[in-house]
mmCIF file of C-alpha atoms in Angstrom:
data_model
loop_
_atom_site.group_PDB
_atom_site.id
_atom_site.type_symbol
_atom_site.label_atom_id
_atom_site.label_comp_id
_atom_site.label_asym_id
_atom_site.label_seq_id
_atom_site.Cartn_x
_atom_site.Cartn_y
_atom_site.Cartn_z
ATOM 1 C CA UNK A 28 17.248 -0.469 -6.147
ATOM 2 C CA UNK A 29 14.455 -3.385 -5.495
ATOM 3 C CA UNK A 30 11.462 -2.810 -7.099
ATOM 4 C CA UNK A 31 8.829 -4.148 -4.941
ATOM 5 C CA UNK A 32 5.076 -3.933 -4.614
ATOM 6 C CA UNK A 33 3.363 -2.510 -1.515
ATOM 7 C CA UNK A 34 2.757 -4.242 1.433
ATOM 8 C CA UNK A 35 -0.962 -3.519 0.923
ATOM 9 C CA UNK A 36 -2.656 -3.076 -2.232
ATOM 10 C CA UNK A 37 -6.086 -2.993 -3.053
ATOM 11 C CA UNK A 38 -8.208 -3.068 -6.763
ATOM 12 C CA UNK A 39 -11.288 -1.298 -5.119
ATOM 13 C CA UNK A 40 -11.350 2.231 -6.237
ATOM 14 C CA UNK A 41 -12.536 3.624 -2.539
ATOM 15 C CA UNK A 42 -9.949 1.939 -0.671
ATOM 16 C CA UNK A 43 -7.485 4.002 0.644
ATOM 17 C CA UNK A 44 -4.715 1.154 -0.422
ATOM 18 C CA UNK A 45 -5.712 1.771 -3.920
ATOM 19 C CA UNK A 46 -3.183 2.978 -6.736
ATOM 20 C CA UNK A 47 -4.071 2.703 -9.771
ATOM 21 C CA UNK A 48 -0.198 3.038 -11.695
ATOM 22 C CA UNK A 49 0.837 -0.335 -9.707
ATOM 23 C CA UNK A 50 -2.341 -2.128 -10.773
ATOM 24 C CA UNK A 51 -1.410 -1.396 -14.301
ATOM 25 C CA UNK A 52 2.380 -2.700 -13.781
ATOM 26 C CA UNK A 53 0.787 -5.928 -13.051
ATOM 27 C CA UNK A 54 0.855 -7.826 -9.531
ATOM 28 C CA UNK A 55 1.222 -11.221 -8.982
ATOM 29 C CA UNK A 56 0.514 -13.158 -6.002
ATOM 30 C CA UNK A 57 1.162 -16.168 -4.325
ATOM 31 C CA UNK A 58 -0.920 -17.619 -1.780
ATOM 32 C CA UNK A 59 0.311 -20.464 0.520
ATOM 33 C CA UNK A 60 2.611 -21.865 -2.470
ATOM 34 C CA UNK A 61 0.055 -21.334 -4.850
ATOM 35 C CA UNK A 62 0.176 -18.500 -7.884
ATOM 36 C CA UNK A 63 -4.004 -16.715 -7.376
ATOM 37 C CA UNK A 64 -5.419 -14.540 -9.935
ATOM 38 C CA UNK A 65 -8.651 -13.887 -8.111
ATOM 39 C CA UNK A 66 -7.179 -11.794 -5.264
ATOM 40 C CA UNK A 67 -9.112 -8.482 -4.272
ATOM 41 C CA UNK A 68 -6.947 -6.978 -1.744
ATOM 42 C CA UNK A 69 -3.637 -8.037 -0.214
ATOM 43 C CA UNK A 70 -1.159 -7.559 2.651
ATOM 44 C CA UNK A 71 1.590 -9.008 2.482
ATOM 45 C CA UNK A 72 2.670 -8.223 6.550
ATOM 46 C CA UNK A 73 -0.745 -9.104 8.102
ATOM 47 C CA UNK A 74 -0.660 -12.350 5.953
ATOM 48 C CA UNK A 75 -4.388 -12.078 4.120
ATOM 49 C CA UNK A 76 -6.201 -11.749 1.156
ATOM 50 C CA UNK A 77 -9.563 -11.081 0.324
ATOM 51 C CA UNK A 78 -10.715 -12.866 -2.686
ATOM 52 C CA UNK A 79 -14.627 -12.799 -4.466
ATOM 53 C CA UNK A 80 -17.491 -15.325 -2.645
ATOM 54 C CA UNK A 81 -18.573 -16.311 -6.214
ATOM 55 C CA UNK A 82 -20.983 -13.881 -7.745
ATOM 56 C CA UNK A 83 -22.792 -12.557 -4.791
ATOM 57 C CA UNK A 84 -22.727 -8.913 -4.152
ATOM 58 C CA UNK A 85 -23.786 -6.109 -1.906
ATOM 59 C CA UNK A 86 -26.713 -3.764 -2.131
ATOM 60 C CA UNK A 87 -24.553 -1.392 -3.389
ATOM 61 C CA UNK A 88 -23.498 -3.866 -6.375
ATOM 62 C CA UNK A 89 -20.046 -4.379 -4.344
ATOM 63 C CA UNK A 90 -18.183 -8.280 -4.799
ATOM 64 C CA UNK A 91 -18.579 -10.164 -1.306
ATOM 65 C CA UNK A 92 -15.178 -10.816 0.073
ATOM 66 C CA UNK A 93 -13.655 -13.904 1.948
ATOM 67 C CA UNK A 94 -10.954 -13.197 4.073
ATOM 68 C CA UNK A 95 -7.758 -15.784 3.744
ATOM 69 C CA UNK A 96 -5.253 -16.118 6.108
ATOM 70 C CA UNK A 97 -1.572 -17.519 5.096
ATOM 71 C CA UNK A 98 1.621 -16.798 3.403
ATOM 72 C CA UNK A 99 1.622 -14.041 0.631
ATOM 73 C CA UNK A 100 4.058 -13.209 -1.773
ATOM 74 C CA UNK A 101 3.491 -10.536 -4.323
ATOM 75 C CA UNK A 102 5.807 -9.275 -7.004
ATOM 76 C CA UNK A 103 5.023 -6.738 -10.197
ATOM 77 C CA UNK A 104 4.388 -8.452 -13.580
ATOM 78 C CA UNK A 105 5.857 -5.945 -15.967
ATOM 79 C CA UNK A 106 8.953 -3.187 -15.209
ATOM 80 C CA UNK A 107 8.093 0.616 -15.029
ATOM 81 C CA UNK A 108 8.037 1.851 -18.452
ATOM 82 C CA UNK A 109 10.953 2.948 -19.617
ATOM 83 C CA UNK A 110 13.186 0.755 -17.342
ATOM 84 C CA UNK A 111 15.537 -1.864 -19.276
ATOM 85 C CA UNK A 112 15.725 -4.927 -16.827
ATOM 86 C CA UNK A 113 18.331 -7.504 -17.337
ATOM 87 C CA UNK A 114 16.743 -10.000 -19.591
ATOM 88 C CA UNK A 115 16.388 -7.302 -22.202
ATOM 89 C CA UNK A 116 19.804 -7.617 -23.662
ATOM 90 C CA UNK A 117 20.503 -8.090 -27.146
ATOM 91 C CA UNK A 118 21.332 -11.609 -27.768
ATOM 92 C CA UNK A 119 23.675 -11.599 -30.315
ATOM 93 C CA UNK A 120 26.573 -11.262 -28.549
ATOM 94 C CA UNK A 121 30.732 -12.141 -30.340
ATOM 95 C CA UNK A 122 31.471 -14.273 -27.151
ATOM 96 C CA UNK A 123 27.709 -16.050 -27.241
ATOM 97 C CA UNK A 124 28.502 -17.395 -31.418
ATOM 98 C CA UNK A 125 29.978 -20.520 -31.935
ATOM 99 C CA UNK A 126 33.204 -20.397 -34.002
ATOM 100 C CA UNK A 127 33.964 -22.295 -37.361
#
């Protein structure tokens, strides 16, 4: 099973593309090659995100958005809880120790 992030996701609580278990998982994004951290909302089909305009804000104390259009990527930071990925082997294995 691939374990893949939406093609829309959101970090504003009154957007319908909001879901708050995935935001805790972690998502990464890159943004025409480049890895952002500052990213509001995503979609990953449409080709956007929305990102912060500094410190401005709305009369309603909402972050002012810029629109971006290019390549997105997004993946999840951290497995579901619970779920043992493939890295998480024990490393100690007979065939892995050098012999005398």
């Amino acid at each position: 099973m691939t374990d893949t992030p939406p093609d829309r996701l959101s970090i504003n609580s009154d957007s319908p593309y909001f879901d708050q278990p995935l935001l805790e998982r972690g998502i990464g994004i890159r943004f025409k090659g480049v890895e952002r951290k500052d990213v509001e909302e995503y979609c990953i089909s449409e080709g956007w995100i929305r990102v912060a305009l500094g410190k401005k804000v709305d009369r309603k104390g909402r972050a002012l958005t810029l629109k971006l259009v290019g390549e997105v990527e997004a993946w999840f930071e951290r497995p579901v809880a619970g779920e043992e990925t493939a890295g998480d082997e024990p490393a100690g294995d007979a065939q892995d120790q050098p012999t005398a």
